[in-house]
Amino acid sequence: MAKDIENPCVSLCQLNSELCVSCGRTREEIRKWRGMKRPEKMATVQRAATRMKTIVKKNAKREGRQ
């Protein structure tokens, strides 16, 4: 059996509208996680990682302005 995909949750849930700014998943992705198949989880983790990079860049820009 293939190894399960690790949940990207870091147990610091901070939803900003529809997006958790701690793990990068949408509210819908968080809700559906347990029922997702392996390929869906892999795609979700990749999208979340991309979103997190964007969040980190935005935060860095904001901190640089202060």
PDB file of C-alpha atoms in Angstrom:
ATOM      1  CA  MET A   1       0.000   0.000   0.000  1.00  0.00           C
ATOM      2  CA  ALA A   2       1.281   3.457  -0.920  1.00  0.00           C
ATOM      3  CA  LYS A   3       2.264   5.837   1.845  1.00  0.00           C
ATOM      4  CA  ASP A   4      -0.503   8.242   2.810  1.00  0.00           C
ATOM      5  CA  ILE A   5      -0.053  11.949   2.069  1.00  0.00           C
ATOM      6  CA  GLU A   6       0.744  13.943   5.188  1.00  0.00           C
ATOM      7  CA  ASN A   7      -1.805  16.555   6.152  1.00  0.00           C
ATOM      8  CA  PRO A   8      -0.292  20.051   5.695  1.00  0.00           C
ATOM      9  CA  CYS A   9      -2.074  21.322   8.817  1.00  0.00           C
ATOM     10  CA  VAL A  10       0.315  22.896  11.334  1.00  0.00           C
ATOM     11  CA  SER A  11      -2.353  23.146  14.083  1.00  0.00           C
ATOM     12  CA  LEU A  12      -2.370  26.947  13.932  1.00  0.00           C
ATOM     13  CA  CYS A  13      -5.621  27.460  12.059  1.00  0.00           C
ATOM     14  CA  GLN A  14      -5.970  31.062  10.932  1.00  0.00           C
ATOM     15  CA  LEU A  15      -8.697  31.388   8.343  1.00  0.00           C
ATOM     16  CA  ASN A  16      -8.610  34.634   6.401  1.00  0.00           C
ATOM     17  CA  SER A  17     -11.884  34.547   4.479  1.00  0.00           C
ATOM     18  CA  GLU A  18     -11.664  31.202   2.624  1.00  0.00           C
ATOM     19  CA  LEU A  19      -7.927  30.508   3.115  1.00  0.00           C
ATOM     20  CA  CYS A  20      -5.926  29.250   6.086  1.00  0.00           C
ATOM     21  CA  VAL A  21      -2.835  31.434   6.260  1.00  0.00           C
ATOM     22  CA  SER A  22      -1.037  28.782   8.335  1.00  0.00           C
ATOM     23  CA  CYS A  23      -1.243  25.825   5.929  1.00  0.00           C
ATOM     24  CA  GLY A  24      -2.380  27.402   2.643  1.00  0.00           C
ATOM     25  CA  ARG A  25      -5.484  25.276   2.160  1.00  0.00           C
ATOM     26  CA  THR A  26      -8.919  26.627   1.398  1.00  0.00           C
ATOM     27  CA  ARG A  27     -11.802  26.084   3.792  1.00  0.00           C
ATOM     28  CA  GLU A  28     -13.243  23.573   1.289  1.00  0.00           C
ATOM     29  CA  GLU A  29      -9.942  21.637   1.021  1.00  0.00           C
ATOM     30  CA  ILE A  30      -9.715  21.424   4.802  1.00  0.00           C
ATOM     31  CA  ARG A  31     -13.293  20.165   5.016  1.00  0.00           C
ATOM     32  CA  LYS A  32     -12.817  17.520   2.311  1.00  0.00           C
ATOM     33  CA  TRP A  33      -9.306  16.330   3.321  1.00  0.00           C
ATOM     34  CA  ARG A  34     -10.293  13.069   5.044  1.00  0.00           C
ATOM     35  CA  GLY A  35     -12.393  11.933   2.093  1.00  0.00           C
ATOM     36  CA  MET A  36      -9.822  12.789  -0.591  1.00  0.00           C
ATOM     37  CA  LYS A  37      -7.996  10.090  -2.510  1.00  0.00           C
ATOM     38  CA  ARG A  38      -4.180  10.157  -2.709  1.00  0.00           C
ATOM     39  CA  PRO A  39      -3.965  12.095  -6.039  1.00  0.00           C
ATOM     40  CA  GLU A  40      -6.388  14.732  -4.732  1.00  0.00           C
ATOM     41  CA  LYS A  41      -4.341  15.108  -1.550  1.00  0.00           C
ATOM     42  CA  MET A  42      -1.121  15.446  -3.554  1.00  0.00           C
ATOM     43  CA  ALA A  43      -2.664  18.195  -5.700  1.00  0.00           C
ATOM     44  CA  THR A  44      -4.027  19.953  -2.613  1.00  0.00           C
ATOM     45  CA  VAL A  45      -0.630  19.891  -0.909  1.00  0.00           C
ATOM     46  CA  GLN A  46       1.011  21.344  -4.035  1.00  0.00           C
ATOM     47  CA  ARG A  47      -1.577  24.132  -4.321  1.00  0.00           C
ATOM     48  CA  ALA A  48      -1.258  24.889  -0.604  1.00  0.00           C
ATOM     49  CA  ALA A  49       2.540  25.123  -0.894  1.00  0.00           C
ATOM     50  CA  THR A  50       2.200  27.550  -3.802  1.00  0.00           C
ATOM     51  CA  ARG A  51      -0.260  29.673  -1.832  1.00  0.00           C
ATOM     52  CA  MET A  52       2.051  29.686   1.186  1.00  0.00           C
ATOM     53  CA  LYS A  53       4.919  31.030  -0.939  1.00  0.00           C
ATOM     54  CA  THR A  54       2.650  33.877  -2.029  1.00  0.00           C
ATOM     55  CA  ILE A  55       1.578  34.563   1.554  1.00  0.00           C
ATOM     56  CA  VAL A  56       5.194  34.616   2.747  1.00  0.00           C
ATOM     57  CA  LYS A  57       6.181  37.023  -0.061  1.00  0.00           C
ATOM     58  CA  LYS A  58       3.273  39.354   0.750  1.00  0.00           C
ATOM     59  CA  ASN A  59       4.155  39.332   4.449  1.00  0.00           C
ATOM     60  CA  ALA A  60       7.822  40.047   3.686  1.00  0.00           C
ATOM     61  CA  LYS A  61       6.846  43.016   1.509  1.00  0.00           C
ATOM     62  CA  ARG A  62       4.510  44.318   4.215  1.00  0.00           C
ATOM     63  CA  GLU A  63       7.212  44.033   6.892  1.00  0.00           C
ATOM     64  CA  GLY A  64       9.686  45.827   4.664  1.00  0.00           C
ATOM     65  CA  ARG A  65       7.365  48.833   4.384  1.00  0.00           C
ATOM     66  CA  GLN A  66       7.031  49.347   8.136  1.00  0.00           C
TER      67      GLN A  66
END
